[in-house]
Short mmCIF file of C-alpha atoms in Angstrom, two decimals:
data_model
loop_
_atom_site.label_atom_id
_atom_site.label_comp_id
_atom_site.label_asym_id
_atom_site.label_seq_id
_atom_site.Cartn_x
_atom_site.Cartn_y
_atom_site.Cartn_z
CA UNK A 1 27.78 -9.95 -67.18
CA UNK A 2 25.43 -11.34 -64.86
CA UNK A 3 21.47 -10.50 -64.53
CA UNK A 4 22.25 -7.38 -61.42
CA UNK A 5 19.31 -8.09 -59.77
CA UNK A 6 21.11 -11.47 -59.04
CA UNK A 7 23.76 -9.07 -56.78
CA UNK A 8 20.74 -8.12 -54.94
CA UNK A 9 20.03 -11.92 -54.34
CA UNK A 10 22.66 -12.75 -51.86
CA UNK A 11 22.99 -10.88 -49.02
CA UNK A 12 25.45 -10.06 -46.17
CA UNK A 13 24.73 -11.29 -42.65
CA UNK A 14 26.27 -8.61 -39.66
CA UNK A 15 29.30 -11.05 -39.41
CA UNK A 16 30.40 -10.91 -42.78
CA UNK A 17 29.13 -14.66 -44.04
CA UNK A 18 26.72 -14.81 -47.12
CA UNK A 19 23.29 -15.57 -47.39
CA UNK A 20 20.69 -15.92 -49.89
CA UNK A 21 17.39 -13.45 -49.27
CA UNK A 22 14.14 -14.94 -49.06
CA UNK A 23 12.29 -14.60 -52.08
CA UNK A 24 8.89 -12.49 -52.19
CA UNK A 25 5.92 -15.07 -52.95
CA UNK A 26 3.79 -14.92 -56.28
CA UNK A 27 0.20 -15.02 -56.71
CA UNK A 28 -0.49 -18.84 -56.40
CA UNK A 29 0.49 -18.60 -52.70
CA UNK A 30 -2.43 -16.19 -51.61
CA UNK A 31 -5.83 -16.84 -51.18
CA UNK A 32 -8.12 -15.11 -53.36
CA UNK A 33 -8.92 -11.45 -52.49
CA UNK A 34 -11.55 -9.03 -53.80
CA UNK A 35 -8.74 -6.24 -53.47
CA UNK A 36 -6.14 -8.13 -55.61
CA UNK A 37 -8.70 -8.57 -58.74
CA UNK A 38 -9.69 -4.60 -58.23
CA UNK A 39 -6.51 -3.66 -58.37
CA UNK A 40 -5.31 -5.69 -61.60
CA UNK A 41 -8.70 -5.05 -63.36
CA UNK A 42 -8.10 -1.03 -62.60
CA UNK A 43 -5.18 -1.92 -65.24
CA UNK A 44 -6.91 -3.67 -67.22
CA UNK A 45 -9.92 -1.28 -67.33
CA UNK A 46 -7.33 1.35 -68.38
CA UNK A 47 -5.92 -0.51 -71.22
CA UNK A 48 -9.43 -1.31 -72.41
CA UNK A 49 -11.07 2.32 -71.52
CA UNK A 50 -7.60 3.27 -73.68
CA UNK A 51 -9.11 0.79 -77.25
CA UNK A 52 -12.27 2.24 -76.67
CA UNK A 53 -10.73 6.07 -77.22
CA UNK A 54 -8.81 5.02 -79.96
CA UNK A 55 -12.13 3.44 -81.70
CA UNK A 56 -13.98 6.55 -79.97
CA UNK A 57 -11.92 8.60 -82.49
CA UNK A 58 -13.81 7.08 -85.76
CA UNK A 59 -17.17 8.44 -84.16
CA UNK A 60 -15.51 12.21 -84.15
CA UNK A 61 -13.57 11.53 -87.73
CA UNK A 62 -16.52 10.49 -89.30
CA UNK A 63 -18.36 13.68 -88.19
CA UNK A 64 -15.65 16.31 -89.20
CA UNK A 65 -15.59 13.63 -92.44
CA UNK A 66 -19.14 13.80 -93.51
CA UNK A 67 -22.85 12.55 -93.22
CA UNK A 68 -21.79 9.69 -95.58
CA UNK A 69 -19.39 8.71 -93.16
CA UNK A 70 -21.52 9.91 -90.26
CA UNK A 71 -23.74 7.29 -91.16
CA UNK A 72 -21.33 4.57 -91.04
CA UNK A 73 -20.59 5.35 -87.78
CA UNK A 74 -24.20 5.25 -86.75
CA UNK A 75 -24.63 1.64 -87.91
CA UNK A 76 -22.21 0.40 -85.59
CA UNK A 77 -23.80 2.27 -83.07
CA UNK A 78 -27.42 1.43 -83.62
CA UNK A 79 -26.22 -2.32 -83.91
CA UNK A 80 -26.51 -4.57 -81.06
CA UNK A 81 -23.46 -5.66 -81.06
CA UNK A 82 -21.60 -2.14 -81.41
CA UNK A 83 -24.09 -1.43 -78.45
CA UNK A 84 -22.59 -3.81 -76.42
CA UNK A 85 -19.25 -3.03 -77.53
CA UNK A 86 -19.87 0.62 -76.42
CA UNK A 87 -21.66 -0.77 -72.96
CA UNK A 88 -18.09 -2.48 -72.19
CA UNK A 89 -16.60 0.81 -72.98
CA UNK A 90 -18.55 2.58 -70.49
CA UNK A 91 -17.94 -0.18 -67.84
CA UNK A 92 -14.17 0.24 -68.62
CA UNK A 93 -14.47 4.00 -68.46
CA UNK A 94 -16.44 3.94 -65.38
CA UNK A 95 -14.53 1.73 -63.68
CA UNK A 96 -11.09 3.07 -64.56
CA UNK A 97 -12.49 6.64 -63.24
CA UNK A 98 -13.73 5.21 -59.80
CA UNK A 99 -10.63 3.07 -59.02
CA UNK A 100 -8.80 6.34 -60.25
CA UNK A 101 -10.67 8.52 -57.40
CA UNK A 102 -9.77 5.58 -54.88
CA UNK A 103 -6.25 5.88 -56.01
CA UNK A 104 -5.97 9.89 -55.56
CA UNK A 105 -8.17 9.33 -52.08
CA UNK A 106 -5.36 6.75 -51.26
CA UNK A 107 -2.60 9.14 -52.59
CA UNK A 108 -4.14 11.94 -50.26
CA UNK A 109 -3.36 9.82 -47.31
CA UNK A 110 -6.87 8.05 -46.42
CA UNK A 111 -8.58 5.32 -46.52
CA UNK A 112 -5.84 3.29 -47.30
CA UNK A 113 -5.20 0.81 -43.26
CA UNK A 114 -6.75 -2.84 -44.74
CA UNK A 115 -9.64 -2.41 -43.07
CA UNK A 116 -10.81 0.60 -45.06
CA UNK A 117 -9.39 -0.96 -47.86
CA UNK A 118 -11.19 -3.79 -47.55
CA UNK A 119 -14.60 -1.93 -46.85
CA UNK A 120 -14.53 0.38 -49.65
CA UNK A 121 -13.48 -2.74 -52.25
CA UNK A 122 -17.68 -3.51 -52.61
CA UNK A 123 -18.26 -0.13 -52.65
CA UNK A 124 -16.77 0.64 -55.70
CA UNK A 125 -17.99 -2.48 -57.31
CA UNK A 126 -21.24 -1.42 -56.31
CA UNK A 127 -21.07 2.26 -57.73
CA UNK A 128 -19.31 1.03 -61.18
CA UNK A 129 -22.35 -1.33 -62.15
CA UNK A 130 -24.61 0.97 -60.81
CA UNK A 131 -23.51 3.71 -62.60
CA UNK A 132 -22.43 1.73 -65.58
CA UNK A 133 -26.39 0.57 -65.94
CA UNK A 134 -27.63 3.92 -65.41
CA UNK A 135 -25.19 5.41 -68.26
CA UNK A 136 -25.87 2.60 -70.61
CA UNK A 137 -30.08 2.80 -70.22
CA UNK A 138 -29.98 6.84 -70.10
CA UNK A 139 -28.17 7.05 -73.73
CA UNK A 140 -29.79 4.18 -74.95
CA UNK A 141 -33.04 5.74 -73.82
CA UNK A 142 -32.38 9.34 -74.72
CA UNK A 143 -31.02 8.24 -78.39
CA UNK A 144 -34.01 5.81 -79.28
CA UNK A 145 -36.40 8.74 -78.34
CA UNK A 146 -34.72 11.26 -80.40
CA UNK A 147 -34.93 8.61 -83.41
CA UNK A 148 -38.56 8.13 -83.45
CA UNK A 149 -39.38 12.08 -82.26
CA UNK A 150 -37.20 12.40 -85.44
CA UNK A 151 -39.23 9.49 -87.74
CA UNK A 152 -43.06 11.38 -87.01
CA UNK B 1 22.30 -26.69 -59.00
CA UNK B 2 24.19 -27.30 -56.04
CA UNK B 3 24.91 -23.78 -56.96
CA UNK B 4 21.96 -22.32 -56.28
CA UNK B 5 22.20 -23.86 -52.88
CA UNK B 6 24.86 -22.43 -51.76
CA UNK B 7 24.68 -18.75 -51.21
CA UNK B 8 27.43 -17.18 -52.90
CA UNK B 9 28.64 -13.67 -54.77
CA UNK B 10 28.28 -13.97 -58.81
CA UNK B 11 28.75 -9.92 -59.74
CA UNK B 12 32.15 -8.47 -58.98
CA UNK B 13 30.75 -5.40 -57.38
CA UNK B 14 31.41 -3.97 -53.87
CA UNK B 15 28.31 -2.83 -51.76
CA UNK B 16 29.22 0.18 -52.55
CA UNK B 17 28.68 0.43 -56.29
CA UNK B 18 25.44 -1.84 -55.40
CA UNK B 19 24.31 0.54 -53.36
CA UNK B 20 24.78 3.33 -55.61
CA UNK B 21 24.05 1.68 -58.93
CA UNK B 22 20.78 0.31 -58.05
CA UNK B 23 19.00 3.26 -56.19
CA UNK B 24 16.37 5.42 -57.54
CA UNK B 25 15.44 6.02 -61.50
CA UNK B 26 15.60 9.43 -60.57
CA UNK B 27 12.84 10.42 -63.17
CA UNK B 28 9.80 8.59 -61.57
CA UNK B 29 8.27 11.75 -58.98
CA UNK B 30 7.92 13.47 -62.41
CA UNK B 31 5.73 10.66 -64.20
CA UNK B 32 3.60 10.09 -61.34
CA UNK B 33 2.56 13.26 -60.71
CA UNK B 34 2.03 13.36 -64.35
CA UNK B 35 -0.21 10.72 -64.07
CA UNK B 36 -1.88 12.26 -61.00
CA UNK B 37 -2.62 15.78 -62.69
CA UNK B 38 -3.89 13.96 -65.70
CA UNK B 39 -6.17 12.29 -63.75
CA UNK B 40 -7.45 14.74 -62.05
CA UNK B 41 -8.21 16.99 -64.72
CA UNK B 42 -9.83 14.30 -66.79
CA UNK B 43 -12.64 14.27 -63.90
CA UNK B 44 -14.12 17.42 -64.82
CA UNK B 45 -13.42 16.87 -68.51
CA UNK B 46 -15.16 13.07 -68.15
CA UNK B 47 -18.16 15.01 -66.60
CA UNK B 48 -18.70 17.48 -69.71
CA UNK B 49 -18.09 14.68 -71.91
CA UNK B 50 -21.18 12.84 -70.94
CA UNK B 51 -23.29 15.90 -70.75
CA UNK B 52 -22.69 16.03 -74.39
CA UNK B 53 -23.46 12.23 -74.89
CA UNK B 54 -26.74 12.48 -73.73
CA UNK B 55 -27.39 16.20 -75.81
CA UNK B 56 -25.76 14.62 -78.95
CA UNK B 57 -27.46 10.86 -78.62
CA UNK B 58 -28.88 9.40 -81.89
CA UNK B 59 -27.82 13.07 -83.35
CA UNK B 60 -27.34 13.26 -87.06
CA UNK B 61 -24.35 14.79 -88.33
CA UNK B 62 -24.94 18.24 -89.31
CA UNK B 63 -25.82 18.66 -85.45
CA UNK B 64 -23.01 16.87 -84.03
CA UNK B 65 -21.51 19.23 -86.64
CA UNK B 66 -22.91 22.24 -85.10
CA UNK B 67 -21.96 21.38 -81.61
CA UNK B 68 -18.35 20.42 -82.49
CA UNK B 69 -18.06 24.23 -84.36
CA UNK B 70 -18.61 26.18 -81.13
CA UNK B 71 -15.86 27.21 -79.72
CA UNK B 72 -16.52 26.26 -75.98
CA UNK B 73 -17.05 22.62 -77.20
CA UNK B 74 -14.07 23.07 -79.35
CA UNK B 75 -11.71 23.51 -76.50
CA UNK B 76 -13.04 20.82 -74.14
CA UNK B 77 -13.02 18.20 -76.69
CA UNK B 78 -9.22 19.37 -77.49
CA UNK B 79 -8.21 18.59 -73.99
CA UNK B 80 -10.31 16.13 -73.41
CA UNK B 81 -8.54 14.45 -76.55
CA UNK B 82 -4.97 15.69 -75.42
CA UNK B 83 -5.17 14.66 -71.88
CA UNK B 84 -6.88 11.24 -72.63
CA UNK B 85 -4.04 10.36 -74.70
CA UNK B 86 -1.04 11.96 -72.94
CA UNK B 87 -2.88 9.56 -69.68
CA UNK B 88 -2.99 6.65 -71.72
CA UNK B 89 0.74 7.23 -72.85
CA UNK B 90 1.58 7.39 -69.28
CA UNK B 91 -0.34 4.32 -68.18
CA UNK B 92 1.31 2.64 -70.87
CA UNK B 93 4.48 3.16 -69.89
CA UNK B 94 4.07 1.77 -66.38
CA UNK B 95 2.58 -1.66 -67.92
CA UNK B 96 5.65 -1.78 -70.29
CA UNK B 97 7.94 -1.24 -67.54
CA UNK B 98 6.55 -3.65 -65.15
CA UNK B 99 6.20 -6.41 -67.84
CA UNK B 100 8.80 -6.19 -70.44
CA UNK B 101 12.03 -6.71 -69.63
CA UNK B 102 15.47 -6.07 -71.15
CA UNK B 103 16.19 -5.58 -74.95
CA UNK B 104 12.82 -5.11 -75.77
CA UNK B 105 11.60 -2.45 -73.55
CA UNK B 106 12.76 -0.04 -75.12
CA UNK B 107 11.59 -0.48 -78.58
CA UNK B 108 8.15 -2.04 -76.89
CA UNK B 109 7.85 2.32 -74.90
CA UNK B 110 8.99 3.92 -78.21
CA UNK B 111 6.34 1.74 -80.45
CA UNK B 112 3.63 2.51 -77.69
CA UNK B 113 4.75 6.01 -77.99
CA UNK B 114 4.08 6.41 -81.34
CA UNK B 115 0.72 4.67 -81.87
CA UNK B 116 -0.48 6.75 -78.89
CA UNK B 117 0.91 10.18 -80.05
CA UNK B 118 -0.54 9.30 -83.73
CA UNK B 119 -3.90 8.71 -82.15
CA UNK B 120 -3.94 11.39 -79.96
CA UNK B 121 -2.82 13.53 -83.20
CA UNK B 122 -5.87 12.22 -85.26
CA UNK B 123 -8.65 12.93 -82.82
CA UNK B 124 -6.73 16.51 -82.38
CA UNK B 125 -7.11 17.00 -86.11
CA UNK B 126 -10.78 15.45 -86.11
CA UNK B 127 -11.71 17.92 -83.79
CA UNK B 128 -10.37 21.09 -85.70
CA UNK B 129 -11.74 20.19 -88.91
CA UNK B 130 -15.19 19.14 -87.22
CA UNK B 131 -14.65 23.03 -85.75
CA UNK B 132 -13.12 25.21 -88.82
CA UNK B 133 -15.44 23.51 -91.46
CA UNK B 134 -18.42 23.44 -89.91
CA UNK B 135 -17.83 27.58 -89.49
CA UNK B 136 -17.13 27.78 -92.99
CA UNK B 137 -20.12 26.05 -93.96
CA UNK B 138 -22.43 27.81 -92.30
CA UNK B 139 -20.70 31.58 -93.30
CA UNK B 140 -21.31 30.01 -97.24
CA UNK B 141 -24.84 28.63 -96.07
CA UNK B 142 -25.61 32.41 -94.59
CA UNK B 143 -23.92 34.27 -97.55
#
């Protein structure tokens, strides 16, 4: 048996003779656009905001586990580098949840002619690093506080 | 390849059976509104959820243990858990269906399935023991 979508391939003209449909272009033919890497990094952002839950789960495990656990958990998250891991997983959260809004705004039946489109693109770059930064150097702020109100 | 040239009819189907075989999956409304009313209720849900970042930052754990035991906490972190994963299970799916093709597609959604569900399961459980024990320990702490 042949691949189907092959049937879908060659097409009838109004007289009855066969022809072969044109086929849709891929992503090398079009010039870059800001909407085209949104949309692909909402998907991406998803899969990654989607890791970050599943390693998101260890900080809640370890705290029904135990302190000893507990404190496991808190070196990764008083190192550097789990800070930074955690600082992508706020980006990807962030970002997942604004392109999210677009999408239901979209589904709702506005904003969506290319013009709009094309305006609100920045906008939501804009607000995801914005609020991304303000997330990141709020808990960051509020937990190294709470430390050293907690060390005198 | 002069073939390929040529236009010409491979499948022994009429238009007929074309046009009735390769309509609609039929189940798709379903999963996207799934995926919209997921969404949506994750908003609120996302909200509370980083309220109680910045309460429980650089918190030890008998206090993260005494937040997770009240029961208002309790319940949004249960469907905050549940709906995060049933989301991701549904996001999933799309990718899988836009990317893998044929024989393994299937196995690829019901492997997916499973690691998701299993996940989901564990921060479910997480959050009930966080909520039950940390009760009990404070009734034997009291008494």
């Amino acid at each position: 048996m042949q691949d189907v979508r092959d049937a879908l391939y060659v097409g009838q003209r109004s007289d009855g003779t066969l022809t072969r449909r044109p086929m849709s272009p891929h992503l090398q033919v079009y010039r870059f656009r800001l909407s085209m890497f949104l949309s692909i990094a909402n998907r991406a952002a998803g899969v990654a905001a989607a890791g970050g839950s599943a390693l998101g789960l260890c900080w809640i495990s370890a705290a029904a586990k135990g302190p000893k656990s507990f404190s496991k958990v808190q070196k990764v998250t008083g190192n550097p580098l789990g800070q930074m891991l955690l600082a992508g997983w706020a980006l990807a959260l962030v970002y997942h949840f604004v392109a999210g809004i677009r999408h239901l705004v979209w589904d709702s039946g506005y904003r969506f002619s290319k013009k709009e489109i094309n305006e609100d693109g920045p906008v939501a770059v804009g607000v995801t690093v914005g609020t991304t930064l303000a997330l990141v150097a709020g808990i960051l702020g509020v937990a190294i506080c709470r430390s050293r109100k907690k060390a005198s | 390849m002069s073939n390929l040239k040529k236009p010409h009819v491979t499948v022994m189907r009429s238009q007929l059976s074309r046009a009735r075989g390769l309509g609609s999956g039929q189940a798709g409304v379903g999963h996207w509104w799934a995926e919209r009313a997921s969404a949506v209720a994750l908003v609120p849900l996302s909200g509370w959820f980083v309220i109680q970042v910045f309460r429980l930052a650089g918190a030890s754990q008998p206090e993260v243990a005494k937040w997770g035991a009240r029961p208002l906490n309790t319940t949004m972190m249960l469907s905050l858990v549940i709906l995060t994963f049933y989301h991701t299970q549904l996001g999933l799916q799309v990718i899988i269906d836009d990317y893998v093709h044929g024989k393994a597609h299937l196995p690829a959604g019901l492997l997916m399935k499973g690691i998701v569900f299993l996940l989901g399961l564990f921060g479910t459980v997480s959050v009930l023991k966080l909520a039950l024990a940390g009760s009990s320990r404070g009734r034997i702490a009291a008494g």
